[in-house]
CSV table of C-alpha atoms and ligand atoms in Angstrom, one decimal:
chain,number,residue,atom,x,y,z
A,18,MET,CA,0.2,0.2,0.1
A,19,LYS,CA,2.9,2.4,-1.0
A,20,THR,CA,0.9,4.1,-2.5
A,21,LYS,CA,2.2,7.9,-3.6
A,22,ALA,CA,-0.6,10.9,-3.0
A,23,SER,CA,-0.7,13.9,-4.6
A,24,GLY,CA,1.4,15.6,-1.4
A,25,GLU,CA,5.1,14.8,-2.0
A,26,GLY,CA,5.8,14.0,1.2
A,27,SER,CA,2.1,13.1,2.0
A,28,LEU,CA,2.5,10.8,5.6
A,29,ALA,CA,-0.6,8.7,4.5
A,30,SER,CA,2.0,7.9,1.1
A,31,GLU,CA,5.1,7.0,4.1
A,32,SER,CA,3.3,5.5,7.0
A,33,SER,CA,2.9,1.4,6.9
A,34,ILE,CA,-0.9,2.2,8.9
A,35,SER,CA,-1.7,4.9,6.2
A,36,LEU,CA,-5.3,5.4,5.1
A,37,GLY,CA,-6.1,2.9,2.3
A,38,GLU,CA,-5.1,3.4,-1.6
A,39,LYS,CA,-8.8,3.6,-2.3
A,40,LEU,CA,-9.6,6.3,0.5
A,41,HIS,CA,-7.0,8.4,-1.2
A,42,GLN,CA,-8.5,8.0,-4.9
A,43,ALA,CA,-11.5,9.5,-3.4
A,44,CYS,CA,-9.8,12.3,-1.2
A,45,GLU,CA,-7.8,13.1,-4.4
A,46,SER,CA,-10.3,15.5,-6.0
A,47,VAL,CA,-10.2,17.6,-2.4
A,48,VAL,CA,-6.5,17.7,-2.6
A,49,VAL,CA,-6.3,18.5,-6.5
A,50,ALA,CA,-9.5,21.4,-5.8
A,51,ALA,CA,-7.2,23.2,-3.0
A,52,ALA,CA,-3.9,22.4,-4.8
A,53,ALA,CA,-5.4,24.3,-8.2
A,54,ASP,CA,-7.0,26.9,-6.4
A,55,ALA,CA,-3.4,27.5,-4.3
A,56,ALA,CA,-1.5,27.7,-7.7
A,57,GLN,CA,-4.4,29.6,-9.7
A,58,GLN,CA,-3.7,32.1,-7.1
A,59,GLY,CA,-0.2,32.1,-6.7
A,60,ARG,CA,0.0,31.0,-3.4
A,61,HIS,CA,2.5,28.4,-3.2
A,62,LEU,CA,5.1,29.1,-0.7
A,63,SER,CA,7.9,29.7,-3.9
A,64,SER,CA,5.6,32.0,-5.7
A,65,ARG,CA,4.8,34.4,-2.7
A,66,ARG,CA,8.6,34.2,-1.6
A,67,GLY,CA,9.5,34.6,-5.5
A,68,SER,CA,7.7,38.0,-5.9
A,69,SER,CA,9.0,39.5,-2.2
A,70,ASP,CA,12.7,39.4,-2.8
A,71,SER,CA,12.9,43.3,-3.5
A,72,LEU,CA,9.9,44.1,-0.5
A,73,THR,CA,10.3,44.6,3.0
A,74,SER,CA,8.9,41.6,5.2
A,75,GLN,CA,6.8,44.2,7.0
A,76,SER,CA,6.1,46.4,3.8
A,77,LEU,CA,5.3,42.4,2.6
A,78,ASN,CA,3.0,41.9,5.3
A,79,GLN,CA,0.8,44.6,4.7
A,80,ARG,CA,0.8,43.5,1.1
A,81,TRP,CA,-1.1,40.5,2.1
A,82,PHE,CA,-3.1,41.9,4.9
A,83,THR,CA,-5.0,43.9,1.8
A,84,ASP,CA,-5.1,41.9,-1.1
A,85,GLN,CA,-4.6,38.2,0.0
A,86,MET,CA,-6.9,36.1,1.5
A,87,ALA,CA,-5.4,32.0,2.8
A,88,THR,CA,-7.3,29.1,1.2
A,89,VAL,CA,-9.4,28.3,4.3
A,90,ILE,CA,-9.0,24.0,4.7
A,91,ASP,CA,-12.4,23.1,4.8
A,92,GLY,CA,-11.5,20.2,7.4
A,93,LYS,CA,-15.2,19.0,8.2
A,94,ALA,CA,-15.5,18.5,3.9
A,95,VAL,CA,-12.3,16.2,4.2
A,96,ALA,CA,-13.9,14.4,7.4
A,97,GLN,CA,-17.3,13.3,5.5
A,98,THR,CA,-15.5,12.2,2.1
A,99,ILE,CA,-12.7,9.9,4.3
A,100,ARG,CA,-15.6,9.2,6.8
A,101,SER,CA,-18.1,7.8,3.6
A,102,GLU,CA,-14.9,5.6,2.5
A,103,ILE,CA,-14.9,4.6,6.2
A,104,ALA,CA,-18.7,3.3,5.9
A,105,GLU,CA,-17.7,1.6,2.8
A,106,GLU,CA,-15.0,-0.7,4.2
A,107,VAL,CA,-16.9,-1.4,7.4
A,108,ARG,CA,-19.5,-2.5,5.2
A,109,ALA,CA,-17.2,-4.8,3.2
A,110,LEU,CA,-15.9,-6.1,6.1
A,111,SER,CA,-18.8,-6.9,7.4
A,112,GLN,CA,-19.6,-9.4,4.3
A,113,LYS,CA,-16.5,-10.9,3.9
A,114,TYR,CA,-16.1,-11.9,7.6
A,115,GLY,CA,-19.5,-11.2,9.0
A,116,LYS,CA,-18.1,-8.9,12.0
A,117,VAL,CA,-17.8,-4.9,11.9
A,118,PRO,CA,-14.9,-3.2,13.9
A,119,GLY,CA,-16.1,-2.0,17.9
A,120,LEU,CA,-14.6,1.0,19.5
A,121,ALA,CA,-15.1,0.9,23.5
A,122,VAL,CA,-15.1,5.0,24.5
A,123,VAL,CA,-14.4,4.9,28.3
A,124,ILE,CA,-15.3,8.6,30.5
A,125,VAL,CA,-14.4,9.0,34.0
A,126,GLY,CA,-16.8,11.4,35.6
A,127,ASN,CA,-18.9,14.6,34.0
A,128,ARG,CA,-17.0,17.1,33.0
A,129,LYS,CA,-19.2,19.0,30.0
A,130,ASP,CA,-16.2,18.7,27.2
A,131,SER,CA,-15.2,15.2,28.0
A,132,GLN,CA,-19.0,14.0,27.4
A,133,SER,CA,-19.6,15.9,24.1
A,134,TYR,CA,-16.6,14.8,22.7
A,135,VAL,CA,-16.7,11.7,23.6
A,136,GLY,CA,-21.0,12.3,22.4
A,137,MET,CA,-19.7,12.9,19.1
A,138,LYS,CA,-17.2,10.3,18.7
A,139,ARG,CA,-20.1,7.3,19.6
A,140,LYS,CA,-22.3,9.1,17.3
A,141,ALA,CA,-19.7,8.9,14.3
A,142,CYS,CA,-19.0,5.3,15.1
A,143,ALA,CA,-23.2,4.8,14.5
A,144,GLU,CA,-23.3,6.7,11.5
A,145,LEU,CA,-20.2,4.5,9.9
A,146,GLY,CA,-21.8,1.3,10.9
A,147,ILE,CA,-18.8,0.6,14.1
A,148,LYS,CA,-19.9,-0.9,17.4
A,149,SER,CA,-19.5,1.7,19.8
A,150,PHE,CA,-19.2,0.3,23.5
A,151,ASP,CA,-20.0,2.6,26.7
A,152,ILE,CA,-18.5,2.6,29.9
A,153,ASP,CA,-19.3,5.7,31.9
A,154,LEU,CA,-17.8,5.0,35.2
A,155,PRO,CA,-18.2,7.7,38.3
A,156,GLU,CA,-15.4,10.6,38.9
A,157,GLN,CA,-14.9,8.7,42.2
A,158,VAL,CA,-14.1,5.1,40.5
A,159,SER,CA,-10.9,4.2,41.8
A,160,GLU,CA,-7.5,3.1,39.5
A,161,SER,CA,-7.6,-0.6,39.8
A,162,ASP,CA,-11.0,-0.8,38.8
A,163,LEU,CA,-10.6,1.6,35.8
A,164,ILE,CA,-7.6,-0.7,34.9
A,165,LYS,CA,-10.1,-3.9,35.3
A,166,GLN,CA,-12.4,-2.2,32.7
A,167,VAL,CA,-9.7,-1.9,30.3
A,168,HIS,CA,-8.4,-5.1,30.5
A,169,GLN,CA,-11.7,-6.7,30.1
A,170,LEU,CA,-12.0,-4.3,27.1
A,171,ASN,CA,-8.3,-5.8,26.2
A,172,VAL,CA,-9.5,-9.4,25.9
A,173,ASN,CA,-12.6,-8.7,24.9
A,174,PRO,CA,-12.7,-9.9,21.2
A,175,ASP,CA,-15.7,-7.7,19.8
A,176,VAL,CA,-13.9,-4.2,21.0
A,177,HIS,CA,-10.9,-3.5,18.4
A,178,GLY,CA,-10.0,-0.1,19.9
A,179,ILE,CA,-10.1,1.5,23.2
A,180,LEU,CA,-10.6,4.9,24.1
A,181,VAL,CA,-10.2,6.0,27.4
A,182,GLN,CA,-10.9,9.6,27.4
A,183,LEU,CA,-8.5,12.3,28.9
A,184,PRO,CA,-7.9,14.2,31.1
A,185,LEU,CA,-9.0,11.5,34.0
A,186,PRO,CA,-9.6,12.5,37.4
A,187,LYS,CA,-6.5,13.9,39.3
A,188,HIS,CA,-6.8,10.5,41.9
A,189,ILE,CA,-6.0,8.8,38.8
A,190,ASN,CA,-2.6,8.1,37.2
A,191,GLU,CA,-2.9,8.8,33.5
A,192,GLU,CA,0.3,7.2,32.8
A,193,LYS,CA,0.0,3.4,34.3
A,194,VAL,CA,-3.6,3.4,32.3
A,195,LEU,CA,-2.9,4.5,29.6
A,196,SER,CA,0.1,1.6,29.5
A,197,GLU,CA,-2.7,-0.8,30.6
A,198,ILE,CA,-4.4,-0.9,27.3
A,199,SER,CA,-3.6,-3.5,24.6
A,200,LEU,CA,-1.0,-2.1,22.1
A,201,GLY,CA,-2.7,-3.5,19.2
A,202,LYS,CA,-5.8,-1.7,20.2
A,203,ASP,CA,-4.5,1.5,21.5
A,204,VAL,CA,-6.6,3.7,19.0
A,205,ASP,CA,-5.5,7.1,20.5
A,206,GLY,CA,-1.9,6.2,20.1
A,207,PHE,CA,-1.1,7.4,23.1
A,208,HIS,CA,0.5,4.2,24.6
A,209,PRO,CA,4.6,5.3,25.4
A,210,LEU,CA,5.4,1.9,23.3
A,211,ASN,CA,3.6,3.8,20.3
A,212,ILE,CA,4.6,7.2,21.1
A,213,GLY,CA,8.3,5.8,21.4
A,214,LYS,CA,8.3,3.9,18.1
A,215,LEU,CA,7.1,7.1,17.0
A,216,ALA,CA,9.9,9.1,18.0
A,217,MET,CA,12.5,6.4,16.5
A,218,LYS,CA,14.1,6.4,12.8
A,219,ASP,CA,12.3,3.8,10.5
A,220,ARG,CA,10.1,2.3,12.8
A,221,ASP,CA,6.4,2.6,12.7
A,222,PRO,CA,3.8,2.3,15.8
A,223,LEU,CA,0.6,0.6,15.6
A,224,PHE,CA,-1.6,3.7,14.9
A,225,LEU,CA,-0.6,7.2,15.1
A,226,PRO,CA,-2.3,9.9,17.8
A,227,CYS,CA,-5.9,11.1,16.2
A,228,THR,CA,-5.0,15.1,16.4
A,229,PRO,CA,-1.6,15.0,15.2
A,230,LYS,CA,-2.6,12.7,12.5
A,231,ALA,CA,-5.5,14.5,11.5
A,232,CYS,CA,-3.0,17.7,11.1
A,233,ILE,CA,-0.8,15.8,8.5
A,234,GLU,CA,-3.5,14.7,6.2
A,235,LEU,CA,-5.0,18.1,6.2
A,236,LEU,CA,-1.6,19.3,5.0
A,237,SER,CA,-1.2,16.5,2.3
A,238,ARG,CA,-4.9,16.8,1.6
A,239,SER,CA,-4.2,20.7,0.7
A,240,GLY,CA,-1.4,20.0,-1.1
A,241,VAL,CA,1.1,21.4,1.1
A,242,SER,CA,4.5,19.7,1.1
A,243,ILE,CA,6.4,19.2,3.9
A,244,LYS,CA,9.7,17.7,3.3
A,245,GLY,CA,11.9,19.9,4.1
A,246,LYS,CA,10.2,23.0,4.8
A,247,LYS,CA,10.4,24.5,8.2
A,248,ALA,CA,7.8,23.2,10.1
A,249,VAL,CA,6.8,25.6,13.7
A,250,VAL,CA,4.9,23.4,16.6
A,251,VAL,CA,3.3,25.8,19.7
A,252,GLY,CA,3.0,23.5,22.3
A,253,ARG,CA,4.4,20.3,23.4
A,254,SER,CA,1.6,18.3,25.1
A,255,ASN,CA,2.1,14.5,25.1
A,256,ILE,CA,-1.7,14.5,23.2
A,257,VAL,CA,-0.6,17.0,20.1
A,258,GLY,CA,2.3,19.1,20.4
A,259,LEU,CA,4.8,16.8,21.2
A,260,PRO,CA,3.5,13.7,18.9
A,261,ALA,CA,3.0,16.4,16.1
A,262,SER,CA,6.2,17.1,15.8
A,263,LEU,CA,7.8,14.0,15.4
A,264,LEU,CA,5.3,13.2,12.6
A,265,LEU,CA,6.5,16.2,10.7
A,266,LEU,CA,9.9,15.1,11.7
A,267,LYS,CA,9.1,11.9,10.2
A,268,ALA,CA,8.0,13.6,6.7
A,269,ASP,CA,11.3,15.0,6.4
A,270,ALA,CA,10.0,19.0,8.0
A,271,THR,CA,13.1,20.6,10.0
A,272,VAL,CA,11.1,20.8,13.0
A,273,THR,CA,11.1,23.3,15.9
A,274,ILE,CA,9.3,23.4,19.2
A,275,VAL,CA,8.1,27.2,21.0
A,276,HIS,CA,6.4,26.3,23.9
A,277,SER,CA,6.2,28.7,27.1
A,278,ARG,CA,9.1,29.3,27.9
A,279,THR,CA,10.5,30.0,24.5
A,280,THR,CA,11.8,33.8,24.3
A,281,GLN,CA,10.5,35.8,21.5
A,282,PRO,CA,7.8,33.0,20.0
A,283,GLU,CA,6.5,35.3,17.6
A,284,SER,CA,10.4,35.5,15.7
A,285,ILE,CA,10.3,31.9,15.6
A,286,ILE,CA,7.1,31.3,14.5
A,287,ARG,CA,7.5,33.9,11.7
A,288,GLU,CA,10.0,31.4,10.0
A,289,ALA,CA,7.6,28.8,10.0
A,290,ASP,CA,6.5,27.8,6.4
A,291,ILE,CA,3.7,25.0,8.4
A,292,VAL,CA,2.7,26.0,12.0
A,293,ILE,CA,0.8,24.3,14.1
A,294,ALA,CA,-1.3,25.8,16.4
A,295,ALA,CA,-1.5,23.6,19.8
A,296,ALA,CA,-1.0,25.4,23.0
A,297,GLY,CA,-4.4,26.0,24.4
A,298,GLN,CA,-3.9,29.4,24.4
A,299,PRO,CA,-7.3,31.5,22.6
A,300,MET,CA,-6.0,34.0,19.4
A,301,MET,CA,-2.4,33.7,21.2
A,302,ILE,CA,-1.3,34.0,17.7
A,303,LYS,CA,-1.3,36.8,16.1
A,304,GLY,CA,-1.7,37.9,11.8
A,305,SER,CA,1.8,39.6,11.8
A,306,TRP,CA,3.6,36.2,13.7
A,307,ILE,CA,2.7,34.6,10.6
A,308,LYS,CA,5.2,34.1,7.2
A,309,PRO,CA,3.4,34.9,4.2
A,310,GLY,CA,2.1,31.9,2.8
A,311,ALA,CA,2.3,29.9,5.2
A,312,ALA,CA,0.1,26.9,6.0
A,313,VAL,CA,-1.5,27.6,9.3
A,314,ILE,CA,-2.9,24.3,11.3
A,315,ASP,CA,-4.9,25.1,14.3
A,316,VAL,CA,-5.6,22.6,16.8
A,317,GLY,CA,-7.3,25.1,19.7
A,318,THR,CA,-10.6,24.5,20.7
A,319,ASN,CA,-11.1,27.4,23.3
A,320,ALA,CA,-14.5,28.4,24.4
A,321,VAL,CA,-14.3,32.1,25.1
A,322,ASP,CA,-17.5,33.9,26.7
A,323,ASP,CA,-19.8,35.5,23.8
A,324,PRO,CA,-23.1,37.1,25.6
A,325,THR,CA,-24.2,37.0,21.6
A,326,LYS,CA,-24.9,33.4,21.4
A,327,LYS,CA,-27.3,31.1,22.9
A,328,SER,CA,-24.8,29.4,25.1
A,329,GLY,CA,-23.2,32.2,26.1
A,330,TYR,CA,-19.9,31.5,24.9
A,331,ARG,CA,-18.1,30.4,21.2
A,332,LEU,CA,-15.0,28.5,19.8
A,333,VAL,CA,-12.2,30.2,18.9
A,334,GLY,CA,-8.5,28.9,18.0
A,335,ASP,CA,-5.3,29.8,19.3
A,336,VAL,CA,-4.4,31.5,15.9
A,337,ASP,CA,-6.5,34.7,15.5
A,338,PHE,CA,-8.3,33.8,11.9
A,339,GLU,CA,-9.2,37.4,11.0
A,340,GLU,CA,-5.6,38.8,11.0
A,341,ALA,CA,-4.0,35.3,10.0
A,342,SER,CA,-6.0,34.6,7.0
A,343,LYS,CA,-5.1,38.1,5.4
A,344,VAL,CA,-1.2,36.6,5.9
A,345,ALA,CA,-1.3,32.5,5.6
A,346,GLY,CA,-1.7,30.8,2.6
A,347,TRP,CA,-3.7,28.2,3.7
A,348,ILE,CA,-5.7,27.8,7.4
A,349,THR,CA,-7.4,26.1,9.5
A,350,PRO,CA,-10.8,27.5,10.9
A,351,VAL,CA,-12.2,26.5,14.1
A,352,PRO,CA,-14.7,24.8,14.3
A,353,GLY,CA,-14.8,23.1,11.6
A,354,GLY,CA,-11.0,22.3,11.3
A,355,VAL,CA,-9.1,20.3,13.2
A,356,GLY,CA,-11.7,19.0,15.5
A,357,PRO,CA,-13.6,16.4,12.6
A,358,MET,CA,-10.9,15.4,11.0
A,359,THR,CA,-9.7,14.2,14.6
A,360,VAL,CA,-12.6,12.4,14.7
A,361,THR,CA,-12.1,10.6,12.0
A,362,MET,CA,-8.9,9.6,12.5
A,363,LEU,CA,-10.1,7.9,15.2
A,364,LEU,CA,-12.4,5.9,13.5
A,365,HIS,CA,-9.4,5.2,11.0
A,366,ASN,CA,-7.6,3.8,13.9
A,367,THR,CA,-10.2,1.7,15.0
A,368,LEU,CA,-10.9,0.1,11.6
A,369,GLU,CA,-7.6,-1.1,10.7
A,370,GLY,CA,-7.1,-2.1,14.2
A,371,ALA,CA,-9.9,-4.6,13.3
A,372,LYS,CA,-8.6,-5.2,10.1
A,373,ARG,CA,-5.4,-6.6,11.3
A,374,CYS,CA,-7.4,-8.5,14.2
A,375,PHE,CA,-9.6,-10.1,11.6
A,376,GLU,CA,-7.0,-11.1,8.5
A,377,LYS,CA,-4.8,-12.9,11.7
A,378,ASN,CA,-7.4,-15.2,12.4
A,379,HIS,CA,-8.8,-15.4,9.3
B,414,LIG,N1,-8.4,10.2,24.9
B,414,LIG,C1,-8.2,11.2,24.6
B,414,LIG,N2,-8.3,11.2,22.5
B,414,LIG,C2,-8.8,12.3,22.4
B,414,LIG,O1,-8.6,12.5,20.9
B,414,LIG,C3,-8.6,13.5,23.2
B,414,LIG,C4,-9.0,13.3,24.4
B,414,LIG,N3,-8.8,12.5,25.3
B,414,LIG,N4,-9.4,14.6,24.9
B,414,LIG,C5,-9.5,16.1,24.7
B,414,LIG,C6,-9.7,15.7,23.4
B,414,LIG,C7,-9.7,17.2,22.4
B,414,LIG,N5,-10.3,16.5,21.1
B,414,LIG,C8,-11.3,16.9,20.4
B,414,LIG,C9,-12.2,15.7,19.3
B,414,LIG,C10,-12.9,16.9,18.4
B,414,LIG,C11,-12.8,18.2,18.2
B,414,LIG,C12,-14.9,18.4,17.0
B,414,LIG,O2,-14.6,18.0,16.4
B,414,LIG,N6,-14.8,19.8,17.6
B,414,LIG,C13,-15.9,20.6,16.4
B,414,LIG,C14,-16.3,21.5,17.7
B,414,LIG,C15,-17.4,20.7,18.5
B,414,LIG,C16,-18.4,22.1,18.7
B,414,LIG,O3,-19.1,22.6,18.7
B,414,LIG,O4,-18.4,21.2,20.2
B,414,LIG,C17,-14.8,21.6,15.5
B,414,LIG,O5,-14.0,22.1,15.9
B,414,LIG,O6,-15.5,21.5,14.3
B,414,LIG,C18,-12.7,18.6,19.2
B,414,LIG,C19,-11.9,18.3,20.1
B,414,LIG,C20,-10.1,15.2,21.5
B,414,LIG,N7,-9.1,15.1,22.6
């Protein structure tokens, strides 16, 4: 399955657990459309740089502020395309083996945000014909009881993926729980061994963490090549920043990680051809921090007060979208960017886990 997608340096073409070839062909129209659009409007990084030789970066910034807008990457649309392909594969598996993929979603306590995310994951499973196993545990559950649940799911033959929603309550050791998940069912890709393999050259983890994988897929499907580019990841969390930087490195980018102790983050970010923003700080990254023509992937999902909304809040990213979309070449919106793709990558990992299991037992 070593096909070359249209995006050079595409993760999907280089990973042994890449999306299926068929899936790629289906999505190619999206890639081609985005790439053609970008090319038509002279938005390739090189052409932007080429036209900027005689300008100072300040005047260049102003120029881009006034007459060009970024291509907005529609994560929802890409996610939908991939989801219908997954649904088709699930149907085919069901016909061939008489079994469907199963995903266990474990939630502890009743944090509102976690419940909302878990709800989206379970709903998406239902839509795609993936069986979801719902494990809801009380806030006070003991670590050993939670681990017992994980062990039961590890041996349940109908479960091919196990997701323990994070964050867990303070009295539970997250690292301990995650390392109890069977490697072959670690669809979040958070098991230390999977992360360790991700960090090592020429080794492939069984599963890639969903949000970082979503970022790379959005880049490659938008025709943005990664190889040889300067990439800056803002944030160093275990679930996004760190694995995203490792994935970019695997895709041959030159990677810098900016974090809360970095001095002068703006000047480092301004050098980047690719920015992945995962700091969890609402609208922290301003338009003037972005290199003209850069690809900006915004992972932030921050709720900010908004009295004009019925809910009283709205979601914003880590990037000031309004400003940055006047400078960047490509940008993902929040909501509707990385979020829907994250859930889709989870479903894709579950499908891959199930396929490996069915093929092994056949
Ligand atoms: N074990 C584990 N795995 C995770 O993957 C995981 C987790 N724990 N804990 C929390 C974070 C966060 N996360 C998101 C998933 C979808 C959206 C998403 O679909 N957002 C929509 C907006 C949804 C809305 O409107 O509320 C969007 O951006 O368009 C966002 C965030 C997964 N996480």
